[in-house]
PDB file of C-alpha atoms and ligand atoms in Angstrom:
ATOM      1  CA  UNK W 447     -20.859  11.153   5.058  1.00  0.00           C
ATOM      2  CA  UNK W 448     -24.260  10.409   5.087  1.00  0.00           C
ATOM      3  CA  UNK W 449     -26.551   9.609   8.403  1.00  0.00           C
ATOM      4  CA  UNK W 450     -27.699   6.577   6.925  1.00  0.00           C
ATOM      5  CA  UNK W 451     -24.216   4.829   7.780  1.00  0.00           C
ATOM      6  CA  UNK W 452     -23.544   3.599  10.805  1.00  0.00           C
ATOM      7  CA  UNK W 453     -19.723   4.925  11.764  1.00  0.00           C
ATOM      8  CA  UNK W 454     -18.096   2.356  14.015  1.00  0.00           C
ATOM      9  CA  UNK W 455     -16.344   3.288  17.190  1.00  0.00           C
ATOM     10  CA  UNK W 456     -12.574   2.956  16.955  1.00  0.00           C
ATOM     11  CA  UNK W 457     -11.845  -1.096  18.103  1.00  0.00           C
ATOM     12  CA  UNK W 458      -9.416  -3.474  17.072  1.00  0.00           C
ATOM     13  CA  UNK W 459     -10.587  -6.079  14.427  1.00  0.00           C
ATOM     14  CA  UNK W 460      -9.186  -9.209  14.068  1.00  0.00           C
ATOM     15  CA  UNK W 461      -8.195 -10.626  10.900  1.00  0.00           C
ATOM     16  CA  UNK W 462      -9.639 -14.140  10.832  1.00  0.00           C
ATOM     17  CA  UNK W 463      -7.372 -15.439   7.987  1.00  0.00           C
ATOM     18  CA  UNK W 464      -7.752 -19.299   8.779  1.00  0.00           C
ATOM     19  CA  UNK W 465      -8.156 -22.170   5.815  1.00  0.00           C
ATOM     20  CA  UNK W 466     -11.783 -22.788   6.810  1.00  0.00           C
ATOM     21  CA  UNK W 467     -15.307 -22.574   8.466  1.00  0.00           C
ATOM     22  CA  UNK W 468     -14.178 -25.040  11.370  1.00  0.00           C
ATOM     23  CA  UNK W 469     -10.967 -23.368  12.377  1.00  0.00           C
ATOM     24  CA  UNK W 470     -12.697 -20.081  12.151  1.00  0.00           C
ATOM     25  CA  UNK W 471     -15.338 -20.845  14.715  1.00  0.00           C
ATOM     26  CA  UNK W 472     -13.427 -23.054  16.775  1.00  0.00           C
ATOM     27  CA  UNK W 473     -11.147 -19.669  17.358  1.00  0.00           C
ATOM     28  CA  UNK W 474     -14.440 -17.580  18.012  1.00  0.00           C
ATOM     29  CA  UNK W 475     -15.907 -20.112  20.403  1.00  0.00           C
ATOM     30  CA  UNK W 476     -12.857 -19.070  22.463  1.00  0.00           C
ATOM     31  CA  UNK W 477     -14.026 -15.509  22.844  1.00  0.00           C
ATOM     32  CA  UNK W 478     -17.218 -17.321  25.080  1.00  0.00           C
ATOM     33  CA  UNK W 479     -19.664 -14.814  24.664  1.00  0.00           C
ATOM     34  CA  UNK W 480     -17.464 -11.762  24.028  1.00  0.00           C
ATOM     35  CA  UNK W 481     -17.717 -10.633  20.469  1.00  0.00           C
ATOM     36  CA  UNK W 482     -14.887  -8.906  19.099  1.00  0.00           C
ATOM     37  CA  UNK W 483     -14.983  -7.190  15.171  1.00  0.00           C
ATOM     38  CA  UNK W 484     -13.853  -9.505  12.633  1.00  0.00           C
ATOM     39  CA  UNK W 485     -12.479  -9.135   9.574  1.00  0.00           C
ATOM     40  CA  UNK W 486     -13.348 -12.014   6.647  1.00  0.00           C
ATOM     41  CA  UNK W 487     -10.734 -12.151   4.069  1.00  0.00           C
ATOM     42  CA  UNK W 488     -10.179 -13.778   0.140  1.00  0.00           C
ATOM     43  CA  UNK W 489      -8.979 -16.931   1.622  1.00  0.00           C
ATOM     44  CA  UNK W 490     -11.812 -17.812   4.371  1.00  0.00           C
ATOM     45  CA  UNK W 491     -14.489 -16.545   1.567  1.00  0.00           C
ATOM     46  CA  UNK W 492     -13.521 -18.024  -1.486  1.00  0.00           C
ATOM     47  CA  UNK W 493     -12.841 -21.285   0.944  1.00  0.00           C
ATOM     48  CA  UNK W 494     -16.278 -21.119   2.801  1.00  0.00           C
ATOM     49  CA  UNK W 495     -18.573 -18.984   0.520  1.00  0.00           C
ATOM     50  CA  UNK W 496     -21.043 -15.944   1.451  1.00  0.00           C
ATOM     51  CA  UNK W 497     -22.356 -18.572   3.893  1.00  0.00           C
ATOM     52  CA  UNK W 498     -19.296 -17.883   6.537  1.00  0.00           C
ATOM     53  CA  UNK W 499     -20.463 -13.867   6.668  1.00  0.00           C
ATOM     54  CA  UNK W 500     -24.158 -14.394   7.613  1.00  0.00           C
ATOM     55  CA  UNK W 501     -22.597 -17.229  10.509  1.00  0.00           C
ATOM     56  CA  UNK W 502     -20.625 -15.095  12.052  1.00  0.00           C
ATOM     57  CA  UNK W 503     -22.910 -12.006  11.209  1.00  0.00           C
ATOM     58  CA  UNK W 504     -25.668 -14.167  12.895  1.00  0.00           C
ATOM     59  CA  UNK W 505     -23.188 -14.706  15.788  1.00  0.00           C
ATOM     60  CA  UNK W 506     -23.462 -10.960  16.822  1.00  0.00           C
ATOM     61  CA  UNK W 507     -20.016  -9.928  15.397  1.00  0.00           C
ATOM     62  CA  UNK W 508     -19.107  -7.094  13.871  1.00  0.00           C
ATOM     63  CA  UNK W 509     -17.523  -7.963  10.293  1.00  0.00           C
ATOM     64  CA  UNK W 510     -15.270  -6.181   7.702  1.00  0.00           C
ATOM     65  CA  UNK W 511     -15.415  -7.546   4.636  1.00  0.00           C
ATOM     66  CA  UNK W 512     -12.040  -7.196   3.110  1.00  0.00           C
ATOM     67  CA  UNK W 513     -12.238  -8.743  -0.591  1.00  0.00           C
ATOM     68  CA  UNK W 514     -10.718  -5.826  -2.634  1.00  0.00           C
ATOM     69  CA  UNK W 515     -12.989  -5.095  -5.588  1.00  0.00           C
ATOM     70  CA  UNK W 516     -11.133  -3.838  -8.980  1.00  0.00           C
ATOM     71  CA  UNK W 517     -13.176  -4.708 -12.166  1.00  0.00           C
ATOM     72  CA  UNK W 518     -15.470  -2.022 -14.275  1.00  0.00           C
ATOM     73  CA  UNK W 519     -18.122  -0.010 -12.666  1.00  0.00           C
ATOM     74  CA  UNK W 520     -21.289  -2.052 -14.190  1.00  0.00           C
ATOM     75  CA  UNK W 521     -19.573  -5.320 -12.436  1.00  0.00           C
ATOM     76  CA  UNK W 522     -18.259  -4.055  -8.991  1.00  0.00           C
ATOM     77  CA  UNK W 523     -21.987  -2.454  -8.412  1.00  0.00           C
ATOM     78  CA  UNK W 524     -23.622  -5.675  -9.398  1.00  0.00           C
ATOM     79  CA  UNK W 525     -21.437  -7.651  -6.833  1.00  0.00           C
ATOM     80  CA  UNK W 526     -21.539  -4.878  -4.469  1.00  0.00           C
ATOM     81  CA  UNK W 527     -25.592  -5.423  -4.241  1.00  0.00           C
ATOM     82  CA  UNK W 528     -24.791  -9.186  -3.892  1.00  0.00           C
ATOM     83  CA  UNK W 529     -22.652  -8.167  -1.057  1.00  0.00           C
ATOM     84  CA  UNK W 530     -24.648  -5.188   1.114  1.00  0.00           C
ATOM     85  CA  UNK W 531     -26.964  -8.156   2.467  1.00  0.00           C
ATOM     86  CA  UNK W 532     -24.223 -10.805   3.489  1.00  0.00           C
ATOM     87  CA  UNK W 533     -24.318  -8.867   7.269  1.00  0.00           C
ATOM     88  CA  UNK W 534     -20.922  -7.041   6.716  1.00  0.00           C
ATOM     89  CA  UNK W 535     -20.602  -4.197   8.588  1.00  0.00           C
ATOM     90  CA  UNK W 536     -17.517  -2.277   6.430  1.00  0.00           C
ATOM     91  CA  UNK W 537     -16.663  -3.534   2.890  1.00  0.00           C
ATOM     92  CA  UNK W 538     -13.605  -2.389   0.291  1.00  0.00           C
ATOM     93  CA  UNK W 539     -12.306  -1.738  -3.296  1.00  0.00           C
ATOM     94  CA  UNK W 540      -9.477  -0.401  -5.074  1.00  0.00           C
ATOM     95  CA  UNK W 541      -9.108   2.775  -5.682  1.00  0.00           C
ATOM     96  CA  UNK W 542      -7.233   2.187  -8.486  1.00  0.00           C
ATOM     97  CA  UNK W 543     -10.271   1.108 -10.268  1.00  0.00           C
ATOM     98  CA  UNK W 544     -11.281   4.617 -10.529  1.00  0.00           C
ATOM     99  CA  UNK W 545     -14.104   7.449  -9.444  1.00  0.00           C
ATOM    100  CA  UNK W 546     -16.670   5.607 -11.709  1.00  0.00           C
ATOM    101  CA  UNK W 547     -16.063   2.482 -10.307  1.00  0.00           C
ATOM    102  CA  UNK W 548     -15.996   3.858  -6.795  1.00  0.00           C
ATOM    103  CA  UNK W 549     -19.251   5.413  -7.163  1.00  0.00           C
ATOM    104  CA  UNK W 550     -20.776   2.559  -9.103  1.00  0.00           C
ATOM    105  CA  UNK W 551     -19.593   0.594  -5.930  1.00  0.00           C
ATOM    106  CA  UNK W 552     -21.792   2.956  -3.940  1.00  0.00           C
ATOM    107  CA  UNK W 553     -24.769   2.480  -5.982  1.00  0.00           C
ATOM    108  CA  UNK W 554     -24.736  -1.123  -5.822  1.00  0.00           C
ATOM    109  CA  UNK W 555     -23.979  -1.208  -2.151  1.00  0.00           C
ATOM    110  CA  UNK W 556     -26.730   1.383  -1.194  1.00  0.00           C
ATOM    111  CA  UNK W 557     -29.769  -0.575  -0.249  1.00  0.00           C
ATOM    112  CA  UNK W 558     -33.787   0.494  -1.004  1.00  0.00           C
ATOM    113  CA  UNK W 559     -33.807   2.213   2.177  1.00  0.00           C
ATOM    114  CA  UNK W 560     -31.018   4.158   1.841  1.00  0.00           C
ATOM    115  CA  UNK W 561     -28.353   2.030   4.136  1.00  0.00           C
ATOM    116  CA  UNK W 562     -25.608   0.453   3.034  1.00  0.00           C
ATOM    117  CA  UNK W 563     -22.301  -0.921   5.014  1.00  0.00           C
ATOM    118  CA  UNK W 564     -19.368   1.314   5.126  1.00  0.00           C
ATOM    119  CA  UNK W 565     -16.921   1.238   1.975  1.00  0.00           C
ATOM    120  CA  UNK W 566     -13.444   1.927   2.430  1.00  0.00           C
ATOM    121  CA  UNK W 567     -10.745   1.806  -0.380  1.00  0.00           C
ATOM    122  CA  UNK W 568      -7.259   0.317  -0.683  1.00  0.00           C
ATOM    123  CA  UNK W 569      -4.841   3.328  -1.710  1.00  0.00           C
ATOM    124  CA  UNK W 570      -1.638   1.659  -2.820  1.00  0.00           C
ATOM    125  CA  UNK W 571      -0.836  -1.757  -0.856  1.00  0.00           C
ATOM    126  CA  UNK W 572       1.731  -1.853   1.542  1.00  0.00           C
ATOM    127  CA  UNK W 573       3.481  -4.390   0.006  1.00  0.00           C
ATOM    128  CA  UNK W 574       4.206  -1.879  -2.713  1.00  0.00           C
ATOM    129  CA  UNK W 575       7.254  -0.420  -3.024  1.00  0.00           C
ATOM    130  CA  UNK W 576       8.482   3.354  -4.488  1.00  0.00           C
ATOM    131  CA  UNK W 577      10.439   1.159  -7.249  1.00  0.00           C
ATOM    132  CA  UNK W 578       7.738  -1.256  -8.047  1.00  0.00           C
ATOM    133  CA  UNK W 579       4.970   1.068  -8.338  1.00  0.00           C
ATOM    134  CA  UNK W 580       7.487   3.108 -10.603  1.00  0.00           C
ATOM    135  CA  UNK W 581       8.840  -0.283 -12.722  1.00  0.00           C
ATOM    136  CA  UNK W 582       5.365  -2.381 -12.861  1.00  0.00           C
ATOM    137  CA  UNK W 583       2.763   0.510 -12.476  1.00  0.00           C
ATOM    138  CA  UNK W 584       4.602   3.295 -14.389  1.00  0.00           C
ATOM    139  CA  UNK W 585       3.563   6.120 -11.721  1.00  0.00           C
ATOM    140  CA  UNK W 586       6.367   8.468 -10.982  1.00  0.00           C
ATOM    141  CA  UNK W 587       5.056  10.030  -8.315  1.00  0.00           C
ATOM    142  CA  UNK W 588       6.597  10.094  -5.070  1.00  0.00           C
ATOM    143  CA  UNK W 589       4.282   7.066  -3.353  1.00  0.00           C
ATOM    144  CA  UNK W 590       3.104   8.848  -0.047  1.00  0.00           C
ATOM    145  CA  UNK W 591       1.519  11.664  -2.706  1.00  0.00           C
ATOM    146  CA  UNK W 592       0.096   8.581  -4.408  1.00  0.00           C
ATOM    147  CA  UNK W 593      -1.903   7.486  -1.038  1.00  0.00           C
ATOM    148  CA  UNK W 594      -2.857  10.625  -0.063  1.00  0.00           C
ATOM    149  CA  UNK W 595      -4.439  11.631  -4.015  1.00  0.00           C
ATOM    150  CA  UNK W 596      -6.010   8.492  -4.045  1.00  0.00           C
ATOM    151  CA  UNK W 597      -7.269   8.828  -0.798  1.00  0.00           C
ATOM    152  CA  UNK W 598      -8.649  12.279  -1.540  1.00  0.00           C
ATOM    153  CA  UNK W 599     -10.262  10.286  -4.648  1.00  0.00           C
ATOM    154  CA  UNK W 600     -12.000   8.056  -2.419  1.00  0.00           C
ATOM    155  CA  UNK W 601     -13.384  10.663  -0.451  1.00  0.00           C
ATOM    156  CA  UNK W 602     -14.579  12.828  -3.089  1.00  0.00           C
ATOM    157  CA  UNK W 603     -16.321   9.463  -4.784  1.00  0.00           C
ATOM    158  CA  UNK W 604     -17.814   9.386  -1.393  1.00  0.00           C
ATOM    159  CA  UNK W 605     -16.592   6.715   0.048  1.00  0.00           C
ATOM    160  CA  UNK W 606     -16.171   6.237   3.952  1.00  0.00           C
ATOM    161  CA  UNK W 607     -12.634   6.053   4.248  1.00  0.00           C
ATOM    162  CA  UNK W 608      -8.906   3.965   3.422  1.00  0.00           C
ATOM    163  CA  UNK W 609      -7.024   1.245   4.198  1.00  0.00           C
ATOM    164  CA  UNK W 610      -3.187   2.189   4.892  1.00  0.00           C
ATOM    165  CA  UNK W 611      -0.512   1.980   7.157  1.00  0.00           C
ATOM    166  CA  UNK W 612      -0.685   3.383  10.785  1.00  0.00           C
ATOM    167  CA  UNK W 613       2.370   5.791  10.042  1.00  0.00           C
ATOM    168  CA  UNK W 614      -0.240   7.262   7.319  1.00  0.00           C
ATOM    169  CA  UNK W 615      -2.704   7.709   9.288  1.00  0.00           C
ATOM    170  CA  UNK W 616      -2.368  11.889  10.437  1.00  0.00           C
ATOM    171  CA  UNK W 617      -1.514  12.499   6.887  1.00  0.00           C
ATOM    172  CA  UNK W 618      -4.600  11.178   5.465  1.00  0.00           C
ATOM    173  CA  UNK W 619      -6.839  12.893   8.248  1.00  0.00           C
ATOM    174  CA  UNK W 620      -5.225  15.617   7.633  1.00  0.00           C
ATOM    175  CA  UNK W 621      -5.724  15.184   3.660  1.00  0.00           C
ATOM    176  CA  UNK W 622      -9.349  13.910   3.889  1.00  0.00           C
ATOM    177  CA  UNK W 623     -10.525  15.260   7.543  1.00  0.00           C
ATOM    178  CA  UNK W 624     -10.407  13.997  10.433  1.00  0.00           C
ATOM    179  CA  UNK W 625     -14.119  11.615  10.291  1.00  0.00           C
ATOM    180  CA  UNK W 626     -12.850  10.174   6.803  1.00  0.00           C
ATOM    181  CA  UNK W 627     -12.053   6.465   8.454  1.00  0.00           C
ATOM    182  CA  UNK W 628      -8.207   5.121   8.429  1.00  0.00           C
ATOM    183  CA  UNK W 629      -8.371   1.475   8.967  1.00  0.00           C
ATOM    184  CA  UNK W 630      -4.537   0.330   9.619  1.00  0.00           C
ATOM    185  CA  UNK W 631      -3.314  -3.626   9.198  1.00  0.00           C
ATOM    186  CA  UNK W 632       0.499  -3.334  10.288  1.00  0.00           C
ATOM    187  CA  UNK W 633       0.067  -3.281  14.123  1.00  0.00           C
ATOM    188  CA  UNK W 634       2.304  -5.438  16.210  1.00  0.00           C
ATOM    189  CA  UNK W 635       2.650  -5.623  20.072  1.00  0.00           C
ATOM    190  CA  UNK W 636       6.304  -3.774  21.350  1.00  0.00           C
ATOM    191  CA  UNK W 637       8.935  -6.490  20.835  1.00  0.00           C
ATOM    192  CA  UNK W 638       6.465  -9.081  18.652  1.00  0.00           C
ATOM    193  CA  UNK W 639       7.153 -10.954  15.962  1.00  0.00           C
ATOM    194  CA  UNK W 640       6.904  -8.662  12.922  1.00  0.00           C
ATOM    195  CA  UNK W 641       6.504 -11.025  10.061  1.00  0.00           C
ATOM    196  CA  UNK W 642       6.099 -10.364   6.824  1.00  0.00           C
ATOM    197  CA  UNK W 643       4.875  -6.798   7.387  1.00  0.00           C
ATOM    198  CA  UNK W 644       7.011  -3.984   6.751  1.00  0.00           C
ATOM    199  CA  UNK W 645       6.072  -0.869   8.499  1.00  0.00           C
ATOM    200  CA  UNK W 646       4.260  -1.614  11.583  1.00  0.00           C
ATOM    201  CA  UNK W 647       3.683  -0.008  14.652  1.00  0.00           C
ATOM    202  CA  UNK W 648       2.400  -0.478  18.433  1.00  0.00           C
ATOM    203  CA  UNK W 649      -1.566  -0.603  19.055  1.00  0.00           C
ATOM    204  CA  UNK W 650      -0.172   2.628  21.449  1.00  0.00           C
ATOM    205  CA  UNK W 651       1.057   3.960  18.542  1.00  0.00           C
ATOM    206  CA  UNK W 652      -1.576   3.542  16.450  1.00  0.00           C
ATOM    207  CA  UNK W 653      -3.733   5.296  18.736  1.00  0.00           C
ATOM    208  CA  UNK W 654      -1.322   8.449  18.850  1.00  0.00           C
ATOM    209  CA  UNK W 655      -1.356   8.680  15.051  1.00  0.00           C
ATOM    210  CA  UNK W 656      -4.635   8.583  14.857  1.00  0.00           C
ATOM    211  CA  UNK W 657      -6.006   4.976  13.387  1.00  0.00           C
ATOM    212  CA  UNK W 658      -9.221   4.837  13.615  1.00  0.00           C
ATOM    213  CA  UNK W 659      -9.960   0.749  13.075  1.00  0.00           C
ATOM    214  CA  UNK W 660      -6.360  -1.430  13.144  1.00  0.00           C
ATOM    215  CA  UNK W 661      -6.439  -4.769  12.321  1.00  0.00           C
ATOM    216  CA  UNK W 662      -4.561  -7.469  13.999  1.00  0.00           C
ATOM    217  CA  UNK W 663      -4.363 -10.805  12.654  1.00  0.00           C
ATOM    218  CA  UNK W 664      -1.128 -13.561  13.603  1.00  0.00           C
ATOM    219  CA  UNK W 665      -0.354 -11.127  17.065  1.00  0.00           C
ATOM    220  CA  UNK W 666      -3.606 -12.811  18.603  1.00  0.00           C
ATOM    221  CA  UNK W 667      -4.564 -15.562  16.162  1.00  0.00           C
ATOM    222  CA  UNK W 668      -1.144 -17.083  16.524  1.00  0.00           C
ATOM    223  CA  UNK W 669      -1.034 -16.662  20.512  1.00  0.00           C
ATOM    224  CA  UNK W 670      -1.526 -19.291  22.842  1.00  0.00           C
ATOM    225  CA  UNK W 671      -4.036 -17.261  24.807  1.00  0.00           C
ATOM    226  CA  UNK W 672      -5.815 -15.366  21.887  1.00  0.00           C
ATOM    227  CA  UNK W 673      -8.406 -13.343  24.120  1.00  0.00           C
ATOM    228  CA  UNK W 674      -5.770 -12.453  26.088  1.00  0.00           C
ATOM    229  CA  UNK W 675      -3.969 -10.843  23.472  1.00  0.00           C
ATOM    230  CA  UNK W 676      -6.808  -9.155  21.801  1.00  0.00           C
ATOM    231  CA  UNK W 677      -7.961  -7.791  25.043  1.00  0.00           C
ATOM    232  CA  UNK W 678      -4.048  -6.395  25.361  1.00  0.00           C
ATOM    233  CA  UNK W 679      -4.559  -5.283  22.052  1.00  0.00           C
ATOM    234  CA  UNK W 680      -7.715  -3.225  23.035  1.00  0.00           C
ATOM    235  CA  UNK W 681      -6.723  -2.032  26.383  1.00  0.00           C
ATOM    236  CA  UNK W 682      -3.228  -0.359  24.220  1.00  0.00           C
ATOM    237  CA  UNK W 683      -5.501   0.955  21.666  1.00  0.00           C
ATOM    238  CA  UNK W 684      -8.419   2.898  23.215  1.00  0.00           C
ATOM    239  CA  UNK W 685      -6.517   3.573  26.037  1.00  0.00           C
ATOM    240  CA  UNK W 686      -8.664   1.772  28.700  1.00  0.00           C
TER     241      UNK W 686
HETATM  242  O1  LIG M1326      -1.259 -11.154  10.627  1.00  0.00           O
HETATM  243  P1  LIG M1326      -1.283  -9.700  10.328  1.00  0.00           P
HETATM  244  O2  LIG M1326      -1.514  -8.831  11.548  1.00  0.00           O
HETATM  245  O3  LIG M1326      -0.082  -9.235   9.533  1.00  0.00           O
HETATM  246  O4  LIG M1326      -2.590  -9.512   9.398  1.00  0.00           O
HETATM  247  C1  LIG M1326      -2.863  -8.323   8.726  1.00  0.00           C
HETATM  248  C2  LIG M1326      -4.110  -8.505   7.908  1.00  0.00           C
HETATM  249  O5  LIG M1326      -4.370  -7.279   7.210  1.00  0.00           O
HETATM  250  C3  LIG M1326      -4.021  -9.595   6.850  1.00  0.00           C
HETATM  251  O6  LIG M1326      -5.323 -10.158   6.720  1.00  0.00           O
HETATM  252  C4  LIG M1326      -3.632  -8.844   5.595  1.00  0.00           C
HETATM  253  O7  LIG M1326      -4.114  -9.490   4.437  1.00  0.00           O
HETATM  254  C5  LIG M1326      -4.352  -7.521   5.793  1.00  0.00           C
HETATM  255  N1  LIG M1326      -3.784  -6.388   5.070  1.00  0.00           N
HETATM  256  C6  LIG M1326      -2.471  -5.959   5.246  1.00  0.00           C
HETATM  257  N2  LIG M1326      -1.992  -4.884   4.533  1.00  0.00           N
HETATM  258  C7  LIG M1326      -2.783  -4.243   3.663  1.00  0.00           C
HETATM  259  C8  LIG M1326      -4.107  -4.661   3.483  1.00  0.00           C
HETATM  260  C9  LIG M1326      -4.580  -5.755   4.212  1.00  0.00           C
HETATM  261  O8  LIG M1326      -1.740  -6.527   6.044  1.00  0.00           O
HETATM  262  N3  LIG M1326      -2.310  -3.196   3.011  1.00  0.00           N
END
């Protein structure tokens, strides 16, 4: 990993996955002053445009980027160079767009001077199942060999680190080493409302495997006292 990237400390980022600019901010007003990591997904961006990343960039929060890049390499570097100067902090891709596109993502992202946000890839998504990656994708392989090769994939492209479940995490350090980022959606306070997620775990839990970066979204967006519950969130997760 290079020295020109900035490798964030392990935190809990929330995903801000609200309709628009208004409800977004209204949420992070609540934080008063406290600033917690962020994550922008499809729906706020293609809602509010690259305008909502520089606000809450200019806001002082820390922001990952999560739009999921899979088109050919000239394309995903040309929007990658549209992206590097929004004021994310971590942006991703699919892996299963391939080495070239991965390191044509790279290029684009890398700025003049060398910096560039971090750039993590999606491996297989959770919602994917052994029998629908078999049926729709035709790959035969069993699918925690699939994460881990496209993980490796990532790495060797050189790119920062994955997105994948908690309960993947030790395997992929393992894989990949132990500085190659794991950033883990799937978290859930002990007794919560689970949703639509499958496999999900405890922010304590998370922390024992080894997740660098979990994201929480509806277990603090959707409670009454939001900074409450991220700051339960944190507390669980770095151990504090
Ligand atoms: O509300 P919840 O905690 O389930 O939110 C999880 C967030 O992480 C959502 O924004 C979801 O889109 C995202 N995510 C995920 N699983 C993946 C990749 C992203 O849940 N494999």
């Amino acid at each position: 990993m290079s020295d020109t990237i900035r490798i964030p400390s392990r935190d809990v980022i929330i995903a801000c996955d609200f309709p628009g600019r208004d409800e977004t901010l209204t949420f992070l007003d609540r934080f008063h002053g406290e600033k917690p990591f962020v994550k922008i997904g499809m729906e706020l961006f293609y809602a509010c445009g690259p305008e909502i990343v520089r606000e809450i960039h200019d806001r002082g929060h820390r922001i990952f980027l999560d739009l999921k890049l899979h088109d050919i390499p000239n394309t995903v570097s040309r929007a990658m160079s549209v992206l590097r100067d929004l004021g994310a902090d971590m942006v991703n891709l699919h892996a299963a767009g391939t080495s070239p596109m991965m390191k044509a993502a790279i290029e684009g992202l890398t700025r003049p001077d060398g910096t560039r946000p971090l750039l993590i890839a999606v491996t297989q998504l959770t919602s994917t199942s052994q029998e629908t990656m078999e049926e729709d994708l035709m790959i035969h392989a069993p699918i925690q060999d699939v994460v881990l090769h496209y993980a490796l994939r990532a790495r060797d492209a050189g790119l920062d680190g994955v997105v994948c479940s908690p309960l993947e995490a030790a395997s992929v350090h393992e894989t990949c080493g132990r500085s190659f980022l794991t950033v883990t959606p799937g978290v859930r306070f002990a007794g919560g409302d689970v949703g639509d997620q499958k496999r999900v775990t405890t922010p304590e839990r998370a922390r024992e495997i080894g997740s660098d970066l979990i994201v929480m979204g509806r277990p603090i967006t959707a409670d009454p006292d939001p900074v409450g519950a991220w700051k339960r969130a944190r507390e669980a997760f770095l151990g504090t």
